[in-house]
mmCIF file of C-alpha atoms and ligand atoms in Angstrom:
data_model
loop_
_atom_site.group_PDB
_atom_site.id
_atom_site.type_symbol
_atom_site.label_atom_id
_atom_site.label_comp_id
_atom_site.label_asym_id
_atom_site.label_seq_id
_atom_site.Cartn_x
_atom_site.Cartn_y
_atom_site.Cartn_z
ATOM 1 C CA MET A 968 147.258 140.735 112.248
ATOM 2 C CA LYS A 969 146.664 142.420 108.927
ATOM 3 C CA GLY A 970 144.290 141.093 106.318
ATOM 4 C CA ILE A 971 142.336 138.555 108.369
ATOM 5 C CA ARG A 972 138.716 138.143 107.411
ATOM 6 C CA LYS A 973 135.986 138.795 109.990
ATOM 7 C CA ILE A 974 132.813 136.824 109.327
ATOM 8 C CA ALA A 975 129.748 135.809 111.362
ATOM 9 C CA PRO A 976 128.958 132.285 110.131
ATOM 10 C CA TYR A 977 125.573 130.623 109.794
ATOM 11 C CA ILE A 978 124.768 128.659 112.949
ATOM 12 C CA PRO A 979 122.852 125.428 112.211
ATOM 13 C CA GLY A 980 120.746 123.588 114.793
ATOM 14 C CA ILE A 981 122.802 121.321 117.040
ATOM 15 C CA GLN A 982 123.468 117.691 116.037
ATOM 16 C CA PRO A 983 123.291 115.837 119.358
ATOM 17 C CA ASN A 984 123.917 112.122 119.331
ATOM 18 C CA THR A 985 122.265 110.681 122.390
ATOM 19 C CA GLN A 986 120.419 107.399 122.479
ATOM 20 C CA ASP A 987 116.629 107.521 122.471
ATOM 21 C CA MET A 988 116.555 111.163 121.507
ATOM 22 C CA ILE A 989 113.776 112.764 119.515
ATOM 23 C CA LYS A 990 115.614 115.038 117.110
ATOM 24 C CA ILE A 991 113.168 117.535 115.690
ATOM 25 C CA ASN A 992 115.399 120.620 115.502
ATOM 26 C CA THR A 993 116.758 120.746 111.931
ATOM 27 C CA ASN A 994 113.794 119.695 109.758
ATOM 28 C CA GLU A 995 115.343 116.376 108.835
ATOM 29 C CA ASN A 996 113.058 113.606 107.615
ATOM 30 C CA PRO A 997 112.169 111.068 110.330
ATOM 31 C CA TYR A 998 111.907 108.258 107.772
ATOM 32 C CA PRO A 999 114.813 106.474 106.095
ATOM 33 C CA PRO A 1000 115.604 107.217 102.447
ATOM 34 C CA SER A 1001 114.011 104.968 99.794
ATOM 35 C CA PRO A 1002 114.953 101.257 99.937
ATOM 36 C CA LYS A 1003 116.193 101.811 96.354
ATOM 37 C CA VAL A 1004 118.919 104.025 97.849
ATOM 38 C CA ALA A 1005 120.031 101.206 100.186
ATOM 39 C CA GLU A 1006 120.037 98.862 97.178
ATOM 40 C CA ALA A 1007 122.106 101.278 95.062
ATOM 41 C CA LEU A 1008 124.578 101.601 97.952
ATOM 42 C CA LYS A 1009 124.994 97.818 98.078
ATOM 43 C CA GLN A 1010 125.436 97.617 94.313
ATOM 44 C CA PHE A 1011 127.928 100.494 94.091
ATOM 45 C CA ASP A 1012 131.294 99.309 92.785
ATOM 46 C CA SER A 1013 134.026 100.848 94.947
ATOM 47 C CA GLU A 1014 136.391 100.600 91.965
ATOM 48 C CA ARG A 1015 134.524 103.575 90.474
ATOM 49 C CA LEU A 1016 135.960 105.776 93.216
ATOM 50 C CA LYS A 1017 139.453 105.722 91.702
ATOM 51 C CA ARG A 1018 138.148 107.988 88.929
ATOM 52 C CA TYR A 1019 137.001 111.563 89.333
ATOM 53 C CA SER A 1020 133.258 111.982 89.535
ATOM 54 C CA SER A 1021 131.140 113.127 86.597
ATOM 55 C CA LEU A 1022 131.554 116.725 85.468
ATOM 56 C CA ASP A 1023 128.060 117.073 84.060
ATOM 57 C CA ASN A 1024 126.130 114.794 86.486
ATOM 58 C CA LEU A 1025 124.029 113.751 83.510
ATOM 59 C CA ALA A 1026 122.553 110.602 85.104
ATOM 60 C CA LEU A 1027 121.117 112.600 87.992
ATOM 61 C CA LYS A 1028 120.090 115.496 85.751
ATOM 62 C CA GLU A 1029 118.141 113.139 83.504
ATOM 63 C CA ALA A 1030 116.281 111.647 86.482
ATOM 64 C CA LEU A 1031 115.463 115.149 87.766
ATOM 65 C CA ALA A 1032 114.485 116.388 84.291
ATOM 66 C CA GLU A 1033 112.003 113.512 84.057
ATOM 67 C CA LYS A 1034 110.629 114.227 87.538
ATOM 68 C CA HIS A 1035 110.067 117.920 86.856
ATOM 69 C CA GLY A 1036 109.181 117.775 83.156
ATOM 70 C CA ILE A 1037 112.090 120.000 82.070
ATOM 71 C CA ALA A 1038 115.301 119.505 80.042
ATOM 72 C CA ALA A 1039 118.618 118.336 81.496
ATOM 73 C CA ASN A 1040 120.296 121.602 80.416
ATOM 74 C CA GLN A 1041 117.925 123.460 82.724
ATOM 75 C CA LEU A 1042 119.567 121.833 85.759
ATOM 76 C CA MET A 1043 122.713 122.383 87.810
ATOM 77 C CA ILE A 1044 123.638 119.972 90.640
ATOM 78 C CA GLY A 1045 125.646 120.863 93.728
ATOM 79 C CA ASN A 1046 126.906 119.607 97.066
ATOM 80 C CA GLY A 1047 123.715 120.374 98.961
ATOM 81 C CA SER A 1048 121.476 123.298 98.149
ATOM 82 C CA ASP A 1049 123.633 125.439 100.434
ATOM 83 C CA GLU A 1050 126.347 125.182 97.787
ATOM 84 C CA VAL A 1051 123.874 125.737 94.947
ATOM 85 C CA LEU A 1052 122.556 128.859 96.685
ATOM 86 C CA ALA A 1053 126.061 130.162 97.407
ATOM 87 C CA PHE A 1054 127.008 129.697 93.729
ATOM 88 C CA SER A 1055 123.731 131.353 92.703
ATOM 89 C CA PHE A 1056 124.562 134.433 94.784
ATOM 90 C CA LEU A 1057 127.943 134.598 93.006
ATOM 91 C CA ALA A 1058 126.409 134.029 89.571
ATOM 92 C CA PHE A 1059 123.378 136.300 89.680
ATOM 93 C CA PHE A 1060 123.899 139.058 92.216
ATOM 94 C CA ASN A 1061 126.551 141.307 90.731
ATOM 95 C CA SER A 1062 124.580 144.541 90.803
ATOM 96 C CA LYS A 1063 125.301 147.578 92.969
ATOM 97 C CA ASP A 1064 121.643 147.533 93.971
ATOM 98 C CA PRO A 1065 120.739 145.531 97.061
ATOM 99 C CA VAL A 1066 119.467 141.971 96.879
ATOM 100 C CA LEU A 1067 116.195 141.748 98.812
ATOM 101 C CA PHE A 1068 115.036 138.974 101.112
ATOM 102 C CA PRO A 1069 112.828 138.784 104.218
ATOM 103 C CA ASP A 1070 114.224 139.703 107.648
ATOM 104 C CA ILE A 1071 112.939 136.368 108.938
ATOM 105 C CA THR A 1072 113.928 133.603 106.530
ATOM 106 C CA TYR A 1073 116.707 131.058 105.996
ATOM 107 C CA GLY A 1074 119.610 132.564 107.962
ATOM 108 C CA PHE A 1075 122.214 131.637 105.377
ATOM 109 C CA TYR A 1076 121.133 134.266 102.778
ATOM 110 C CA LYS A 1077 122.555 137.098 104.851
ATOM 111 C CA VAL A 1078 125.755 135.140 105.517
ATOM 112 C CA TRP A 1079 126.436 134.638 101.783
ATOM 113 C CA ALA A 1080 125.639 138.268 100.987
ATOM 114 C CA ASP A 1081 128.157 139.297 103.680
ATOM 115 C CA LEU A 1082 130.732 136.735 102.605
ATOM 116 C CA PHE A 1083 130.598 137.775 98.937
ATOM 117 C CA HIS A 1084 130.269 141.535 99.640
ATOM 118 C CA ILE A 1085 126.870 141.638 97.919
ATOM 119 C CA PRO A 1086 124.737 144.620 98.978
ATOM 120 C CA PHE A 1087 121.480 143.428 100.520
ATOM 121 C CA LYS A 1088 118.412 144.642 102.342
ATOM 122 C CA GLU A 1089 116.231 142.618 104.675
ATOM 123 C CA ILE A 1090 112.531 143.331 104.212
ATOM 124 C CA PRO A 1091 110.480 142.861 107.406
ATOM 125 C CA LEU A 1092 107.697 140.286 107.379
ATOM 126 C CA ASN A 1093 104.318 141.805 108.169
ATOM 127 C CA LYS A 1094 102.632 141.465 111.572
ATOM 128 C CA LYS A 1095 101.237 138.051 110.627
ATOM 129 C CA PHE A 1096 104.734 136.815 109.724
ATOM 130 C CA GLU A 1097 103.808 136.939 106.014
ATOM 131 C CA ILE A 1098 105.949 138.124 103.129
ATOM 132 C CA ASP A 1099 104.244 141.150 101.543
ATOM 133 C CA PHE A 1100 105.516 141.488 97.981
ATOM 134 C CA HIS A 1101 104.405 145.149 97.850
ATOM 135 C CA ASP A 1102 107.349 145.878 100.138
ATOM 136 C CA TYR A 1103 109.702 144.569 97.437
ATOM 137 C CA GLN A 1104 108.690 147.230 94.915
ATOM 138 C CA GLN A 1105 111.943 149.142 95.114
ATOM 139 C CA ILE A 1106 115.217 149.234 93.219
ATOM 140 C CA ASN A 1107 117.007 145.934 93.724
ATOM 141 C CA GLY A 1108 119.686 143.643 92.371
ATOM 142 C CA GLY A 1109 117.645 140.457 92.715
ATOM 143 C CA LEU A 1110 115.354 138.633 95.126
ATOM 144 C CA VAL A 1111 115.628 135.497 97.256
ATOM 145 C CA ILE A 1112 112.400 134.007 98.575
ATOM 146 C CA ALA A 1113 112.105 130.699 100.402
ATOM 147 C CA ASN A 1114 108.728 129.243 99.442
ATOM 148 C CA PRO A 1115 107.375 127.948 101.755
ATOM 149 C CA ASN A 1116 109.342 130.324 103.966
ATOM 150 C CA ALA A 1117 111.415 129.076 106.877
ATOM 151 C CA PRO A 1118 111.011 129.190 109.817
ATOM 152 C CA THR A 1119 107.417 130.388 109.387
ATOM 153 C CA GLY A 1120 106.225 127.567 107.100
ATOM 154 C CA LEU A 1121 103.981 130.026 105.219
ATOM 155 C CA PHE A 1122 103.409 129.555 101.493
ATOM 156 C CA LYS A 1123 103.008 131.982 98.569
ATOM 157 C CA THR A 1124 100.719 130.821 95.748
ATOM 158 C CA MET A 1125 101.700 130.507 92.111
ATOM 159 C CA ASP A 1126 99.681 133.612 91.208
ATOM 160 C CA GLU A 1127 101.645 135.670 93.715
ATOM 161 C CA ILE A 1128 104.984 134.324 92.499
ATOM 162 C CA ARG A 1129 103.984 134.919 88.867
ATOM 163 C CA ALA A 1130 103.147 138.561 89.642
ATOM 164 C CA LEU A 1131 106.475 138.919 91.442
ATOM 165 C CA LEU A 1132 108.393 137.527 88.444
ATOM 166 C CA GLU A 1133 106.596 139.934 86.128
ATOM 167 C CA ARG A 1134 107.280 142.934 88.332
ATOM 168 C CA HIS A 1135 110.986 142.087 88.624
ATOM 169 C CA SER A 1136 111.681 140.861 85.098
ATOM 170 C CA ASP A 1137 115.097 142.588 84.933
ATOM 171 C CA VAL A 1138 116.664 140.630 87.809
ATOM 172 C CA ILE A 1139 116.992 137.016 88.895
ATOM 173 C CA VAL A 1140 114.398 135.842 91.406
ATOM 174 C CA ILE A 1141 115.592 132.804 93.366
ATOM 175 C CA ILE A 1142 112.800 130.694 94.814
ATOM 176 C CA ASP A 1143 114.245 128.325 97.433
ATOM 177 C CA GLU A 1144 111.909 125.321 97.400
ATOM 178 C CA ALA A 1145 113.598 123.362 100.201
ATOM 179 C CA TYR A 1146 110.145 122.441 101.582
ATOM 180 C CA ALA A 1147 108.015 122.548 98.423
ATOM 181 C CA GLU A 1148 107.207 118.833 98.438
ATOM 182 C CA PHE A 1149 105.255 119.392 101.660
ATOM 183 C CA ALA A 1150 103.295 122.259 100.054
ATOM 184 C CA GLU A 1151 100.249 122.432 97.788
ATOM 185 C CA GLU A 1152 102.164 123.296 94.625
ATOM 186 C CA SER A 1153 105.615 123.944 93.180
ATOM 187 C CA MET A 1154 106.694 126.742 90.849
ATOM 188 C CA PHE A 1155 108.278 124.484 88.204
ATOM 189 C CA SER A 1156 105.552 125.178 85.641
ATOM 190 C CA LEU A 1157 106.537 128.886 85.700
ATOM 191 C CA LEU A 1158 109.988 128.067 84.279
ATOM 192 C CA ASN A 1159 108.549 127.956 80.745
ATOM 193 C CA ASP A 1160 107.357 131.552 80.909
ATOM 194 C CA TYR A 1161 109.890 133.340 83.130
ATOM 195 C CA SER A 1162 113.594 133.186 82.343
ATOM 196 C CA ASN A 1163 114.352 135.289 85.450
ATOM 197 C CA LEU A 1164 113.179 132.422 87.701
ATOM 198 C CA ILE A 1165 115.717 130.137 89.381
ATOM 199 C CA ILE A 1166 114.266 127.373 91.560
ATOM 200 C CA VAL A 1167 116.562 125.766 94.132
ATOM 201 C CA ARG A 1168 115.778 122.372 95.638
ATOM 202 C CA THR A 1169 117.415 120.004 98.104
ATOM 203 C CA LEU A 1170 117.236 116.253 98.695
ATOM 204 C CA SER A 1171 117.971 116.873 102.396
ATOM 205 C CA LYS A 1172 114.431 117.305 103.676
ATOM 206 C CA SER A 1173 111.770 115.577 101.568
ATOM 207 C CA GLN A 1174 114.124 112.854 100.236
ATOM 208 C CA ALA A 1175 115.572 112.084 103.700
ATOM 209 C CA LEU A 1176 119.154 112.542 102.440
ATOM 210 C CA ALA A 1177 120.545 115.414 104.546
ATOM 211 C CA GLY A 1178 123.808 113.518 105.034
ATOM 212 C CA LEU A 1179 124.349 112.853 101.321
ATOM 213 C CA ARG A 1180 124.607 116.561 100.349
ATOM 214 C CA ILE A 1181 122.735 116.967 97.074
ATOM 215 C CA GLY A 1182 120.889 120.083 95.929
ATOM 216 C CA TYR A 1183 120.045 121.519 92.523
ATOM 217 C CA ALA A 1184 118.964 124.594 90.654
ATOM 218 C CA ALA A 1185 116.499 124.733 87.757
ATOM 219 C CA GLY A 1186 116.189 127.629 85.346
ATOM 220 C CA ALA A 1187 116.690 128.902 81.825
ATOM 221 C CA PRO A 1188 119.622 127.122 80.066
ATOM 222 C CA GLU A 1189 121.518 130.429 79.534
ATOM 223 C CA TYR A 1190 121.528 131.225 83.277
ATOM 224 C CA ILE A 1191 122.127 127.636 84.368
ATOM 225 C CA ALA A 1192 125.258 127.800 82.164
ATOM 226 C CA VAL A 1193 126.499 130.763 84.253
ATOM 227 C CA LEU A 1194 125.900 128.754 87.400
ATOM 228 C CA GLU A 1195 127.875 125.848 85.923
ATOM 229 C CA SER A 1196 130.745 128.251 85.205
ATOM 230 C CA ILE A 1197 130.823 129.337 88.834
ATOM 231 C CA LYS A 1198 130.885 125.679 89.915
ATOM 232 C CA SER A 1199 133.737 125.022 87.454
ATOM 233 C CA SER A 1200 135.620 128.023 88.849
ATOM 234 C CA PHE A 1201 135.374 126.711 92.377
ATOM 235 C CA ASN A 1202 135.021 122.926 92.611
ATOM 236 C CA PRO A 1203 134.018 121.137 89.383
ATOM 237 C CA TYR A 1204 133.723 117.761 91.170
ATOM 238 C CA SER A 1205 131.622 118.972 94.077
ATOM 239 C CA VAL A 1206 129.146 116.113 93.548
ATOM 240 C CA ASP A 1207 130.888 112.822 94.300
ATOM 241 C CA SER A 1208 130.169 109.595 92.362
ATOM 242 C CA LEU A 1209 128.537 107.790 95.266
ATOM 243 C CA ALA A 1210 126.258 110.730 96.077
ATOM 244 C CA GLU A 1211 125.209 111.002 92.443
ATOM 245 C CA ALA A 1212 124.381 107.275 92.204
ATOM 246 C CA LEU A 1213 122.358 107.249 95.428
ATOM 247 C CA ALA A 1214 120.565 110.515 94.654
ATOM 248 C CA THR A 1215 119.563 109.181 91.230
ATOM 249 C CA ALA A 1216 118.036 106.082 92.859
ATOM 250 C CA ALA A 1217 116.124 108.340 95.268
ATOM 251 C CA VAL A 1218 114.762 110.663 92.576
ATOM 252 C CA GLU A 1219 113.490 107.689 90.561
ATOM 253 C CA ASP A 1220 111.460 106.291 93.480
ATOM 254 C CA THR A 1221 108.596 108.794 93.432
ATOM 255 C CA ALA A 1222 106.077 106.341 94.942
ATOM 256 C CA TYR A 1223 108.032 105.852 98.166
ATOM 257 C CA TYR A 1224 108.552 109.565 98.667
ATOM 258 C CA GLN A 1225 104.918 110.374 97.988
ATOM 259 C CA LYS A 1226 104.030 107.938 100.752
ATOM 260 C CA ILE A 1227 106.347 109.360 103.433
ATOM 261 C CA THR A 1228 105.567 112.962 102.446
ATOM 262 C CA ASP A 1229 101.821 112.293 102.855
ATOM 263 C CA GLU A 1230 102.550 110.653 106.198
ATOM 264 C CA ILE A 1231 104.512 113.705 107.426
ATOM 265 C CA CYS A 1232 101.784 116.121 106.272
ATOM 266 C CA MET A 1233 99.138 114.055 108.080
ATOM 267 C CA THR A 1234 101.226 113.987 111.254
ATOM 268 C CA ARG A 1235 101.750 117.762 110.944
ATOM 269 C CA GLU A 1236 97.990 118.350 110.904
ATOM 270 C CA TRP A 1237 97.449 115.992 113.819
ATOM 271 C CA PHE A 1238 100.268 117.550 115.861
ATOM 272 C CA SER A 1239 99.067 121.083 115.127
ATOM 273 C CA GLN A 1240 95.611 120.095 116.385
ATOM 274 C CA GLN A 1241 97.082 118.577 119.570
ATOM 275 C CA LEU A 1242 99.093 121.737 120.230
ATOM 276 C CA GLU A 1243 95.997 123.838 119.740
ATOM 277 C CA GLU A 1244 94.172 121.798 122.363
ATOM 278 C CA LEU A 1245 97.053 122.554 124.730
ATOM 279 C CA GLY A 1246 96.636 126.298 124.139
ATOM 280 C CA PHE A 1247 99.313 126.819 121.479
ATOM 281 C CA THR A 1248 98.904 128.828 118.292
ATOM 282 C CA SER A 1249 100.851 127.686 115.232
ATOM 283 C CA LEU A 1250 101.334 129.359 111.876
ATOM 284 C CA SER A 1251 99.657 127.499 109.032
ATOM 285 C CA SER A 1252 102.540 125.358 107.789
ATOM 286 C CA GLN A 1253 103.100 123.887 104.332
ATOM 287 C CA THR A 1254 106.422 122.366 105.431
ATOM 288 C CA ASN A 1255 107.671 119.573 107.690
ATOM 289 C CA PHE A 1256 107.823 121.866 110.714
ATOM 290 C CA LEU A 1257 105.575 124.095 112.805
ATOM 291 C CA LEU A 1258 106.321 127.521 114.249
ATOM 292 C CA THR A 1259 104.307 127.639 117.438
ATOM 293 C CA THR A 1260 103.728 129.880 120.426
ATOM 294 C CA HIS A 1261 101.781 129.837 123.694
ATOM 295 C CA PRO A 1262 100.436 132.941 125.448
ATOM 296 C CA ASP A 1263 101.389 131.776 128.970
ATOM 297 C CA LEU A 1264 104.678 130.002 128.369
ATOM 298 C CA ASP A 1265 108.288 131.128 128.162
ATOM 299 C CA MET A 1266 109.546 129.273 125.097
ATOM 300 C CA ALA A 1267 113.190 129.349 126.225
ATOM 301 C CA GLN A 1268 112.120 127.460 129.338
ATOM 302 C CA LEU A 1269 110.004 124.969 127.418
ATOM 303 C CA TYR A 1270 112.944 124.422 125.062
ATOM 304 C CA GLN A 1271 115.151 123.690 128.092
ATOM 305 C CA TYR A 1272 112.601 121.310 129.601
ATOM 306 C CA LEU A 1273 112.250 119.364 126.347
ATOM 307 C CA GLU A 1274 116.022 119.142 125.966
ATOM 308 C CA GLU A 1275 116.234 117.569 129.439
ATOM 309 C CA LYS A 1276 113.767 114.962 128.160
ATOM 310 C CA ASN A 1277 116.044 114.341 125.147
ATOM 311 C CA ILE A 1278 113.621 116.131 122.820
ATOM 312 C CA PHE A 1279 115.535 118.585 120.651
ATOM 313 C CA VAL A 1280 113.519 121.399 119.050
ATOM 314 C CA ARG A 1281 114.709 124.775 117.698
ATOM 315 C CA TYR A 1282 114.548 128.010 119.666
ATOM 316 C CA PHE A 1283 115.627 131.312 118.108
ATOM 317 C CA SER A 1284 116.553 133.973 120.670
ATOM 318 C CA LYS A 1285 116.925 136.455 117.806
ATOM 319 C CA PRO A 1286 115.272 138.338 116.224
ATOM 320 C CA GLU A 1287 113.062 139.420 119.097
ATOM 321 C CA ARG A 1288 109.823 138.593 117.269
ATOM 322 C CA LEU A 1289 110.811 134.931 117.137
ATOM 323 C CA ASN A 1290 111.815 134.468 120.764
ATOM 324 C CA SER A 1291 108.274 133.668 121.867
ATOM 325 C CA TYR A 1292 108.117 130.772 119.369
ATOM 326 C CA LEU A 1293 109.516 127.283 118.982
ATOM 327 C CA ARG A 1294 110.142 125.646 115.643
ATOM 328 C CA ILE A 1295 109.308 121.964 115.840
ATOM 329 C CA SER A 1296 110.121 119.593 112.973
ATOM 330 C CA ILE A 1297 107.587 116.871 112.263
ATOM 331 C CA GLY A 1298 108.861 113.428 113.248
ATOM 332 C CA THR A 1299 107.027 110.122 113.099
ATOM 333 C CA ARG A 1300 103.558 109.930 114.624
ATOM 334 C CA LYS A 1301 105.040 107.992 117.561
ATOM 335 C CA GLU A 1302 107.679 110.666 118.170
ATOM 336 C CA MET A 1303 105.112 113.445 118.029
ATOM 337 C CA GLU A 1304 102.888 111.563 120.483
ATOM 338 C CA ALA A 1305 105.848 111.511 122.879
ATOM 339 C CA VAL A 1306 106.337 115.260 122.347
ATOM 340 C CA VAL A 1307 102.661 115.934 123.073
ATOM 341 C CA SER A 1308 102.841 113.958 126.308
ATOM 342 C CA ALA A 1309 106.051 115.714 127.383
ATOM 343 C CA ILE A 1310 104.452 119.126 126.789
ATOM 344 C CA THR A 1311 101.286 117.987 128.592
ATOM 345 C CA ASN A 1312 103.416 116.987 131.596
ATOM 346 C CA TYR A 1313 105.170 120.342 131.500
ATOM 347 C CA LEU A 1314 101.822 122.164 131.582
ATOM 348 C CA ASN A 1315 100.582 120.155 134.604
HETATM 349 C C1 PLP B 2154 117.652 123.040 104.722
HETATM 350 C C2 PLP B 2154 117.584 124.233 103.869
HETATM 351 C C3 PLP B 2154 118.546 124.477 102.877
HETATM 352 C C4 PLP B 2154 119.833 123.690 102.765
HETATM 353 O O1 PLP B 2154 119.712 122.420 102.363
HETATM 354 P P1 PLP B 2154 120.983 121.517 102.048
HETATM 355 O O2 PLP B 2154 120.678 120.965 100.712
HETATM 356 O O3 PLP B 2154 121.004 120.496 103.118
HETATM 357 O O4 PLP B 2154 122.223 122.370 102.023
HETATM 358 C C5 PLP B 2154 118.371 125.560 102.035
HETATM 359 N N1 PLP B 2154 117.325 126.379 102.167
HETATM 360 C C6 PLP B 2154 116.397 126.205 103.117
HETATM 361 C C7 PLP B 2154 115.261 127.163 103.227
HETATM 362 C C8 PLP B 2154 116.511 125.138 103.999
HETATM 363 O O5 PLP B 2154 115.616 124.975 104.983
#
């Protein structure tokens, strides 16, 4: 048939639905969203659904502006950060020069570049799985950096990101902060000084709202306006009324989220220590997951064994450098204790 599009889609981790499973394969939050979200859901008047949702999402933007200490016109809201990122690629990467991103990072970047016919170049991580910004000193049409990076969990400091923004002041630099709330700092304070910075965030991971589909971009008002135009050219109502109401309740409850984020970071350190005692080596993570390896174990086999025990982790057969690792999301302490005992049994 003539004219049919060929495309290799992004392949997310599986979403099994067995009872008593430990699902630590897609970096979801093991805790429920804030009780304020449950309350807002109860209070939501279904009558509101007969009207189209808000075009400017001002209620949610104002809550986010307060949280991040920026203005509402510095924010664009979308149906998950996947949509925000896709729109950002359309809005900001219109150069003939290649967009640069790491060879090992969020797998969706390459898919969007392909889908939108944007030239791109994947820059290999160094031997220690780190991003080396020296390797980005070449002609480019923009940069996309997940910080912390996925699936490595490694973090670039504000000084490094500032230097990057200065070196690439003629293009947009997207910093995907999907995991930033689990890290030591965020790049929001750089927005005042660098108009080429676009920060993308999601409520899916740290706010425990993966099923609600809310993400956002923050940047200079003039570039956020371009992003809004792309949204208006595609699906102006991509954020539904219920999602906006619940997301607003979540963003306002900073105390609850600080508590569960601290809990996850503590469990991450504990789990990393336990793995080390079992002979594993993990990269130093500033996220809610660990990338871990073991010198004597075949990770594909360990993955299989854990799956038989209803423990779902993530194994990447490609690229080759990753196939001796497992990526394990951090669940509750109780879940991670069960994972440790399953791995201990496997080793014995
Ligand atoms: C999970 C994730 C996203 C997508 O988040 P959604 O808001 O659920 O679409 C984007 N970037 C990275 C690096 C992620 O890990």
